[in-house]
Amino acid sequence: MRENQLDALRQKLDEVNLKLLRLLNERAELAKQIGEVKQKQGINKFDPERERAMLETLVQHNEGPFTDNTVRYLFKQIFKASLDLQQTSQKKTLLVSREKQATDTVVDIKGTLVGAVKPQVVAGPCSVESEEQVFEVARALKEQGIELMRGGAFKPRTSPYDFQGLGEEGLKILRKAADQFGLKIVSEIVNPSDMEMAEQYVDVIQIGARNMQNFELLKAAGAVRTPVLLKRGLSATIEEFLFAAEYILSGGNHQVILCERGIRTYEKATRNTLDISAVPILKNESHLPVLVDITHSTGRRDILLPCARAALAAGADGIMLEVHPNPAVALSDAKQQIDIPTFDTFIKDLRASGLLDQKQV
Ligand code: PEP
Ligand code: MN
């Protein structure tokens, strides 16, 4: 008997739940329409006076058993949800967002895929210094089965007195090595007017951290059809990073790779702080492939392997690192580049972890 009573009450409760749901959605629909009217009239969506008046009316009509405070609390939640609804429906869906494209973008670098099943490694010297240096690194990459070589020809250096790179000459050296060893080249371009020239030599145009918000450069990268590797700015939020990528996509170039390279924090143990959480966040919010630069983020050789593992375990589509035949005499980033024997061991160890076989989702 008692069980029957309980069942009957529960059934009624279920019916009320459904009624409430219908009413809440009816309310949400009205709130959305109000939002659209406000949008057209340029009125602020959040109106605290109106909210206060609605709460007062509700409390005046409250017959219990909920207390006035509970009624206030419950309706504030409803108001907040309606406001969120007005704001999300107003937000433009970004081209970089998962909302716009549910499937992963695969960047096709002349047959080398970034963002597909297999994670990629991008390795090479910080700066192109000579043909001999680049060829030595290219040979090492080839031996390890790595397809993407990096190397800076235009170097955005902190000090104007430091080595600024070989410029177009450097790009020619990279191209020559790539053609000889069957590699693809990633190299940074810093000047919008160099985009077309760069396309003759490089397979991926890199936009460096210091230029992540160089909007003219982003627009120029959007206008070409060569894939772009965009690095996160030194102090850029994830939102700013995605907006920077949006500049490129909105220009018509959809072949964009995002690269987390560490951000500035108070921590001095590493050169920058590798924001591992950015990897799953970017993968959730965007369909673009994500790489992690384990060299510039850490600035340390001794923790490259665990950081590479962490990046891949977190779902990165690959890693980037700096390799130099003789780091001690490198013209830039001498402290953080690894030599070729260390690179060989690093790749073997990373392969042994199985993390390079298949990306982790
Ligand atoms: C680089 O990759 O050569 C470089 C300068 O890195 P970042 O822009 O991330 O500092
Ligand atoms: Mn470097």
PDB file of N, CA and C in Angstrom, residues 17-91:
ATOM      1  N   ASN A  17       7.925  17.661 -13.166  1.00  0.00           N
ATOM      2  CA  ASN A  17       9.251  17.916 -13.754  1.00  0.00           C
ATOM      3  C   ASN A  17       9.126  18.259 -15.232  1.00  0.00           C
ATOM      4  N   LEU A  18       8.348  17.466 -15.932  1.00  0.00           N
ATOM      5  CA  LEU A  18       8.201  17.696 -17.375  1.00  0.00           C
ATOM      6  C   LEU A  18       7.500  19.025 -17.658  1.00  0.00           C
ATOM      7  N   LYS A  19       6.498  19.337 -16.816  1.00  0.00           N
ATOM      8  CA  LYS A  19       5.805  20.621 -16.985  1.00  0.00           C
ATOM      9  C   LYS A  19       6.791  21.773 -16.776  1.00  0.00           C
ATOM     10  N   LEU A  20       7.594  21.617 -15.703  1.00  0.00           N
ATOM     11  CA  LEU A  20       8.586  22.654 -15.387  1.00  0.00           C
ATOM     12  C   LEU A  20       9.564  22.833 -16.546  1.00  0.00           C
ATOM     13  N   LEU A  21      10.004  21.701 -17.078  1.00  0.00           N
ATOM     14  CA  LEU A  21      10.948  21.744 -18.195  1.00  0.00           C
ATOM     15  C   LEU A  21      10.352  22.496 -19.379  1.00  0.00           C
ATOM     16  N   ARG A  22       9.069  22.175 -19.672  1.00  0.00           N
ATOM     17  CA  ARG A  22       8.422  22.867 -20.788  1.00  0.00           C
ATOM     18  C   ARG A  22       8.355  24.365 -20.519  1.00  0.00           C
ATOM     19  N   LEU A  23       7.990  24.704 -19.277  1.00  0.00           N
ATOM     20  CA  LEU A  23       7.875  26.129 -18.925  1.00  0.00           C
ATOM     21  C   LEU A  23       9.229  26.835 -18.972  1.00  0.00           C
ATOM     22  N   LEU A  24      10.246  26.120 -18.483  1.00  0.00           N
ATOM     23  CA  LEU A  24      11.584  26.733 -18.484  1.00  0.00           C
ATOM     24  C   LEU A  24      12.028  27.005 -19.915  1.00  0.00           C
ATOM     25  N   ASN A  25      11.774  26.055 -20.799  1.00  0.00           N
ATOM     26  CA  ASN A  25      12.167  26.267 -22.200  1.00  0.00           C
ATOM     27  C   ASN A  25      11.318  27.328 -22.881  1.00  0.00           C
ATOM     28  N   GLU A  26      10.057  27.413 -22.468  1.00  0.00           N
ATOM     29  CA  GLU A  26       9.196  28.473 -23.009  1.00  0.00           C
ATOM     30  C   GLU A  26       9.767  29.829 -22.585  1.00  0.00           C
ATOM     31  N   ARG A  27      10.183  29.871 -21.313  1.00  0.00           N
ATOM     32  CA  ARG A  27      10.777  31.094 -20.781  1.00  0.00           C
ATOM     33  C   ARG A  27      12.084  31.425 -21.521  1.00  0.00           C
ATOM     34  N   ALA A  28      12.882  30.370 -21.762  1.00  0.00           N
ATOM     35  CA  ALA A  28      14.169  30.558 -22.440  1.00  0.00           C
ATOM     36  C   ALA A  28      13.944  31.116 -23.848  1.00  0.00           C
ATOM     37  N   GLU A  29      12.911  30.609 -24.516  1.00  0.00           N
ATOM     38  CA  GLU A  29      12.607  31.071 -25.863  1.00  0.00           C
ATOM     39  C   GLU A  29      12.273  32.564 -25.845  1.00  0.00           C
ATOM     40  N   LEU A  30      11.458  32.970 -24.852  1.00  0.00           N
ATOM     41  CA  LEU A  30      11.110  34.391 -24.720  1.00  0.00           C
ATOM     42  C   LEU A  30      12.354  35.231 -24.427  1.00  0.00           C
ATOM     43  N   ALA A  31      13.187  34.694 -23.526  1.00  0.00           N
ATOM     44  CA  ALA A  31      14.413  35.433 -23.157  1.00  0.00           C
ATOM     45  C   ALA A  31      15.288  35.632 -24.391  1.00  0.00           C
ATOM     46  N   LYS A  32      15.363  34.609 -25.242  1.00  0.00           N
ATOM     47  CA  LYS A  32      16.167  34.709 -26.468  1.00  0.00           C
ATOM     48  C   LYS A  32      15.631  35.817 -27.371  1.00  0.00           C
ATOM     49  N   GLN A  33      14.276  35.835 -27.499  1.00  0.00           N
ATOM     50  CA  GLN A  33      13.661  36.869 -28.351  1.00  0.00           C
ATOM     51  C   GLN A  33      13.933  38.255 -27.789  1.00  0.00           C
ATOM     52  N   ILE A  34      13.838  38.368 -26.458  1.00  0.00           N
ATOM     53  CA  ILE A  34      14.138  39.662 -25.817  1.00  0.00           C
ATOM     54  C   ILE A  34      15.587  40.055 -26.117  1.00  0.00           C
ATOM     55  N   GLY A  35      16.471  39.040 -26.036  1.00  0.00           N
ATOM     56  CA  GLY A  35      17.893  39.282 -26.326  1.00  0.00           C
ATOM     57  C   GLY A  35      18.074  39.835 -27.729  1.00  0.00           C
ATOM     58  N   GLU A  36      17.341  39.281 -28.682  1.00  0.00           N
ATOM     59  CA  GLU A  36      17.475  39.730 -30.076  1.00  0.00           C
ATOM     60  C   GLU A  36      16.988  41.177 -30.237  1.00  0.00           C
ATOM     61  N   VAL A  37      15.869  41.490 -29.553  1.00  0.00           N
ATOM     62  CA  VAL A  37      15.354  42.870 -29.617  1.00  0.00           C
ATOM     63  C   VAL A  37      16.390  43.825 -29.015  1.00  0.00           C
ATOM     64  N   LYS A  38      16.930  43.424 -27.855  1.00  0.00           N
ATOM     65  CA  LYS A  38      17.934  44.284 -27.193  1.00  0.00           C
ATOM     66  C   LYS A  38      19.150  44.483 -28.089  1.00  0.00           C
ATOM     67  N   GLN A  39      19.549  43.378 -28.743  1.00  0.00           N
ATOM     68  CA  GLN A  39      20.705  43.428 -29.645  1.00  0.00           C
ATOM     69  C   GLN A  39      20.468  44.471 -30.731  1.00  0.00           C
ATOM     70  N   LYS A  40      19.277  44.434 -31.338  1.00  0.00           N
ATOM     71  CA  LYS A  40      18.945  45.375 -32.422  1.00  0.00           C
ATOM     72  C   LYS A  40      18.942  46.804 -31.917  1.00  0.00           C
ATOM     73  N   GLN A  41      18.433  46.982 -30.689  1.00  0.00           N
ATOM     74  CA  GLN A  41      18.341  48.344 -30.140  1.00  0.00           C
ATOM     75  C   GLN A  41      19.639  48.789 -29.468  1.00  0.00           C
ATOM     76  N   GLY A  42      20.610  47.889 -29.432  1.00  0.00           N
ATOM     77  CA  GLY A  42      21.897  48.223 -28.806  1.00  0.00           C
ATOM     78  C   GLY A  42      21.801  48.381 -27.293  1.00  0.00           C
ATOM     79  N   ILE A  43      20.850  47.662 -26.672  1.00  0.00           N
ATOM     80  CA  ILE A  43      20.672  47.757 -25.217  1.00  0.00           C
ATOM     81  C   ILE A  43      21.461  46.649 -24.533  1.00  0.00           C
ATOM     82  N   ASN A  44      22.022  46.971 -23.363  1.00  0.00           N
ATOM     83  CA  ASN A  44      22.772  45.979 -22.597  1.00  0.00           C
ATOM     84  C   ASN A  44      21.870  44.798 -22.210  1.00  0.00           C
ATOM     85  N   LYS A  45      22.413  43.575 -22.382  1.00  0.00           N
ATOM     86  CA  LYS A  45      21.608  42.377 -22.100  1.00  0.00           C
ATOM     87  C   LYS A  45      21.287  42.236 -20.611  1.00  0.00           C
ATOM     88  N   PHE A  46      22.264  42.542 -19.787  1.00  0.00           N
ATOM     89  CA  PHE A  46      22.057  42.395 -18.343  1.00  0.00           C
ATOM     90  C   PHE A  46      21.415  43.662 -17.790  1.00  0.00           C
ATOM     91  N   ASP A  47      20.220  43.474 -17.183  1.00  0.00           N
ATOM     92  CA  ASP A  47      19.488  44.623 -16.655  1.00  0.00           C
ATOM     93  C   ASP A  47      19.189  44.351 -15.175  1.00  0.00           C
ATOM     94  N   PRO A  48      20.064  44.802 -14.279  1.00  0.00           N
ATOM     95  CA  PRO A  48      19.897  44.460 -12.853  1.00  0.00           C
ATOM     96  C   PRO A  48      18.590  44.992 -12.255  1.00  0.00           C
ATOM     97  N   GLU A  49      18.133  46.157 -12.739  1.00  0.00           N
ATOM     98  CA  GLU A  49      16.881  46.749 -12.221  1.00  0.00           C
ATOM     99  C   GLU A  49      15.690  45.833 -12.519  1.00  0.00           C
ATOM    100  N   ARG A  50      15.648  45.380 -13.752  1.00  0.00           N
ATOM    101  CA  ARG A  50      14.561  44.499 -14.201  1.00  0.00           C
ATOM    102  C   ARG A  50      14.623  43.173 -13.411  1.00  0.00           C
ATOM    103  N   GLU A  51      15.829  42.673 -13.196  1.00  0.00           N
ATOM    104  CA  GLU A  51      15.993  41.431 -12.449  1.00  0.00           C
ATOM    105  C   GLU A  51      15.474  41.586 -11.020  1.00  0.00           C
ATOM    106  N   ARG A  52      15.831  42.706 -10.422  1.00  0.00           N
ATOM    107  CA  ARG A  52      15.403  42.970  -9.043  1.00  0.00           C
ATOM    108  C   ARG A  52      13.870  43.052  -8.971  1.00  0.00           C
ATOM    109  N   ALA A  53      13.262  43.730  -9.937  1.00  0.00           N
ATOM    110  CA  ALA A  53      11.803  43.885  -9.945  1.00  0.00           C
ATOM    111  C   ALA A  53      11.122  42.521 -10.101  1.00  0.00           C
ATOM    112  N   MET A  54      11.677  41.675 -10.975  1.00  0.00           N
ATOM    113  CA  MET A  54      11.080  40.341 -11.183  1.00  0.00           C
ATOM    114  C   MET A  54      11.176  39.526  -9.895  1.00  0.00           C
ATOM    115  N   LEU A  55      12.304  39.604  -9.222  1.00  0.00           N
ATOM    116  CA  LEU A  55      12.479  38.840  -7.970  1.00  0.00           C
ATOM    117  C   LEU A  55      11.491  39.316  -6.913  1.00  0.00           C
ATOM    118  N   GLU A  56      11.293  40.666  -6.831  1.00  0.00           N
ATOM    119  CA  GLU A  56      10.351  41.223  -5.857  1.00  0.00           C
ATOM    120  C   GLU A  56       8.943  40.675  -6.091  1.00  0.00           C
ATOM    121  N   THR A  57       8.514  40.706  -7.359  1.00  0.00           N
ATOM    122  CA  THR A  57       7.173  40.201  -7.704  1.00  0.00           C
ATOM    123  C   THR A  57       7.043  38.735  -7.304  1.00  0.00           C
ATOM    124  N   LEU A  58       8.077  37.965  -7.591  1.00  0.00           N
ATOM    125  CA  LEU A  58       8.024  36.525  -7.280  1.00  0.00           C
ATOM    126  C   LEU A  58       7.909  36.296  -5.778  1.00  0.00           C
ATOM    127  N   VAL A  59       8.700  37.045  -5.022  1.00  0.00           N
ATOM    128  CA  VAL A  59       8.681  36.893  -3.562  1.00  0.00           C
ATOM    129  C   VAL A  59       7.307  37.288  -3.008  1.00  0.00           C
ATOM    130  N   GLN A  60       6.732  38.365  -3.571  1.00  0.00           N
ATOM    131  CA  GLN A  60       5.392  38.800  -3.116  1.00  0.00           C
ATOM    132  C   GLN A  60       4.350  37.709  -3.324  1.00  0.00           C
ATOM    133  N   HIS A  61       4.506  36.934  -4.362  1.00  0.00           N
ATOM    134  CA  HIS A  61       3.531  35.874  -4.666  1.00  0.00           C
ATOM    135  C   HIS A  61       3.900  34.527  -4.065  1.00  0.00           C
ATOM    136  N   ASN A  62       4.979  34.498  -3.332  1.00  0.00           N
ATOM    137  CA  ASN A  62       5.444  33.203  -2.817  1.00  0.00           C
ATOM    138  C   ASN A  62       4.541  32.706  -1.672  1.00  0.00           C
ATOM    139  N   GLU A  63       3.934  31.542  -1.894  1.00  0.00           N
ATOM    140  CA  GLU A  63       3.059  30.981  -0.851  1.00  0.00           C
ATOM    141  C   GLU A  63       3.714  29.802  -0.150  1.00  0.00           C
ATOM    142  N   GLY A  64       4.997  29.555  -0.421  1.00  0.00           N
ATOM    143  CA  GLY A  64       5.692  28.460   0.253  1.00  0.00           C
ATOM    144  C   GLY A  64       5.343  27.108  -0.338  1.00  0.00           C
ATOM    145  N   PRO A  65       5.919  26.032   0.085  1.00  0.00           N
ATOM    146  CA  PRO A  65       6.800  25.951   1.249  1.00  0.00           C
ATOM    147  C   PRO A  65       8.219  26.492   1.059  1.00  0.00           C
ATOM    148  N   PHE A  66       8.644  26.847  -0.188  1.00  0.00           N
ATOM    149  CA  PHE A  66       9.976  27.440  -0.323  1.00  0.00           C
ATOM    150  C   PHE A  66      10.029  28.791   0.384  1.00  0.00           C
ATOM    151  N   THR A  67      11.156  29.065   1.011  1.00  0.00           N
ATOM    152  CA  THR A  67      11.322  30.381   1.651  1.00  0.00           C
ATOM    153  C   THR A  67      11.577  31.429   0.563  1.00  0.00           C
ATOM    154  N   ASP A  68      11.421  32.701   0.917  1.00  0.00           N
ATOM    155  CA  ASP A  68      11.664  33.774  -0.046  1.00  0.00           C
ATOM    156  C   ASP A  68      13.106  33.705  -0.574  1.00  0.00           C
ATOM    157  N   ASN A  69      14.029  33.399   0.332  1.00  0.00           N
ATOM    158  CA  ASN A  69      15.434  33.339  -0.086  1.00  0.00           C
ATOM    159  C   ASN A  69      15.672  32.224  -1.087  1.00  0.00           C
ATOM    160  N   THR A  70      15.009  31.087  -0.848  1.00  0.00           N
ATOM    161  CA  THR A  70      15.171  29.974  -1.795  1.00  0.00           C
ATOM    162  C   THR A  70      14.582  30.348  -3.151  1.00  0.00           C
ATOM    163  N   VAL A  71      13.431  31.025  -3.125  1.00  0.00           N
ATOM    164  CA  VAL A  71      12.822  31.457  -4.387  1.00  0.00           C
ATOM    165  C   VAL A  71      13.775  32.402  -5.125  1.00  0.00           C
ATOM    166  N   ARG A  72      14.364  33.330  -4.360  1.00  0.00           N
ATOM    167  CA  ARG A  72      15.318  34.266  -4.981  1.00  0.00           C
ATOM    168  C   ARG A  72      16.481  33.493  -5.612  1.00  0.00           C
ATOM    169  N   TYR A  73      17.007  32.548  -4.834  1.00  0.00           N
ATOM    170  CA  TYR A  73      18.157  31.770  -5.296  1.00  0.00           C
ATOM    171  C   TYR A  73      17.818  31.006  -6.578  1.00  0.00           C
ATOM    172  N   LEU A  74      16.672  30.309  -6.555  1.00  0.00           N
ATOM    173  CA  LEU A  74      16.295  29.488  -7.713  1.00  0.00           C
ATOM    174  C   LEU A  74      16.103  30.346  -8.961  1.00  0.00           C
ATOM    175  N   PHE A  75      15.410  31.475  -8.793  1.00  0.00           N
ATOM    176  CA  PHE A  75      15.149  32.294  -9.980  1.00  0.00           C
ATOM    177  C   PHE A  75      16.396  33.015 -10.490  1.00  0.00           C
ATOM    178  N   LYS A  76      17.318  33.308  -9.560  1.00  0.00           N
ATOM    179  CA  LYS A  76      18.577  33.920 -10.025  1.00  0.00           C
ATOM    180  C   LYS A  76      19.308  32.958 -10.963  1.00  0.00           C
ATOM    181  N   GLN A  77      19.246  31.659 -10.636  1.00  0.00           N
ATOM    182  CA  GLN A  77      19.885  30.656 -11.501  1.00  0.00           C
ATOM    183  C   GLN A  77      19.220  30.655 -12.888  1.00  0.00           C
ATOM    184  N   ILE A  78      17.898  30.752 -12.868  1.00  0.00           N
ATOM    185  CA  ILE A  78      17.172  30.761 -14.152  1.00  0.00           C
ATOM    186  C   ILE A  78      17.536  32.011 -14.960  1.00  0.00           C
ATOM    187  N   PHE A  79      17.589  33.154 -14.261  1.00  0.00           N
ATOM    188  CA  PHE A  79      17.956  34.407 -14.961  1.00  0.00           C
ATOM    189  C   PHE A  79      19.353  34.300 -15.565  1.00  0.00           C
ATOM    190  N   LYS A  80      20.248  33.711 -14.780  1.00  0.00           N
ATOM    191  CA  LYS A  80      21.649  33.600 -15.232  1.00  0.00           C
ATOM    192  C   LYS A  80      21.715  32.711 -16.478  1.00  0.00           C
ATOM    193  N   ALA A  81      20.974  31.587 -16.435  1.00  0.00           N
ATOM    194  CA  ALA A  81      20.975  30.664 -17.586  1.00  0.00           C
ATOM    195  C   ALA A  81      20.410  31.357 -18.828  1.00  0.00           C
ATOM    196  N   SER A  82      19.388  32.194 -18.633  1.00  0.00           N
ATOM    197  CA  SER A  82      18.791  32.907 -19.778  1.00  0.00           C
ATOM    198  C   SER A  82      19.767  33.912 -20.360  1.00  0.00           C
ATOM    199  N   LEU A  83      20.486  34.593 -19.473  1.00  0.00           N
ATOM    200  CA  LEU A  83      21.469  35.577 -19.926  1.00  0.00           C
ATOM    201  C   LEU A  83      22.576  34.889 -20.723  1.00  0.00           C
ATOM    202  N   ASP A  84      23.049  33.729 -20.187  1.00  0.00           N
ATOM    203  CA  ASP A  84      24.092  32.974 -20.903  1.00  0.00           C
ATOM    204  C   ASP A  84      23.597  32.603 -22.297  1.00  0.00           C
ATOM    205  N   LEU A  85      22.333  32.216 -22.359  1.00  0.00           N
ATOM    206  CA  LEU A  85      21.735  31.811 -23.636  1.00  0.00           C
ATOM    207  C   LEU A  85      21.728  32.988 -24.615  1.00  0.00           C
ATOM    208  N   GLN A  86      21.359  34.154 -24.116  1.00  0.00           N
ATOM    209  CA  GLN A  86      21.339  35.347 -24.973  1.00  0.00           C
ATOM    210  C   GLN A  86      22.747  35.641 -25.477  1.00  0.00           C
ATOM    211  N   GLN A  87      23.736  35.460 -24.566  1.00  0.00           N
ATOM    212  CA  GLN A  87      25.086  35.823 -24.960  1.00  0.00           C
ATOM    213  C   GLN A  87      25.695  34.813 -25.927  1.00  0.00           C
ATOM    214  N   THR A  88      25.439  33.479 -25.714  1.00  0.00           N
ATOM    215  CA  THR A  88      26.039  32.516 -26.642  1.00  0.00           C
ATOM    216  C   THR A  88      25.384  32.587 -28.005  1.00  0.00           C
ATOM    217  N   SER A  89      24.080  32.846 -28.037  1.00  0.00           N
ATOM    218  CA  SER A  89      23.456  32.878 -29.358  1.00  0.00           C
ATOM    219  C   SER A  89      23.917  34.110 -30.141  1.00  0.00           C
ATOM    220  N   GLN A  90      24.418  35.103 -29.411  1.00  0.00           N
ATOM    221  CA  GLN A  90      24.873  36.326 -30.073  1.00  0.00           C
ATOM    222  C   GLN A  90      26.326  36.187 -30.571  1.00  0.00           C
ATOM    223  N   LYS A  91      27.120  35.327 -29.863  1.00  0.00           N
ATOM    224  CA  LYS A  91      28.533  35.173 -30.217  1.00  0.00           C
ATOM    225  C   LYS A  91      28.676  34.578 -31.612  1.00  0.00           C
TER     226      LYS A  91
END
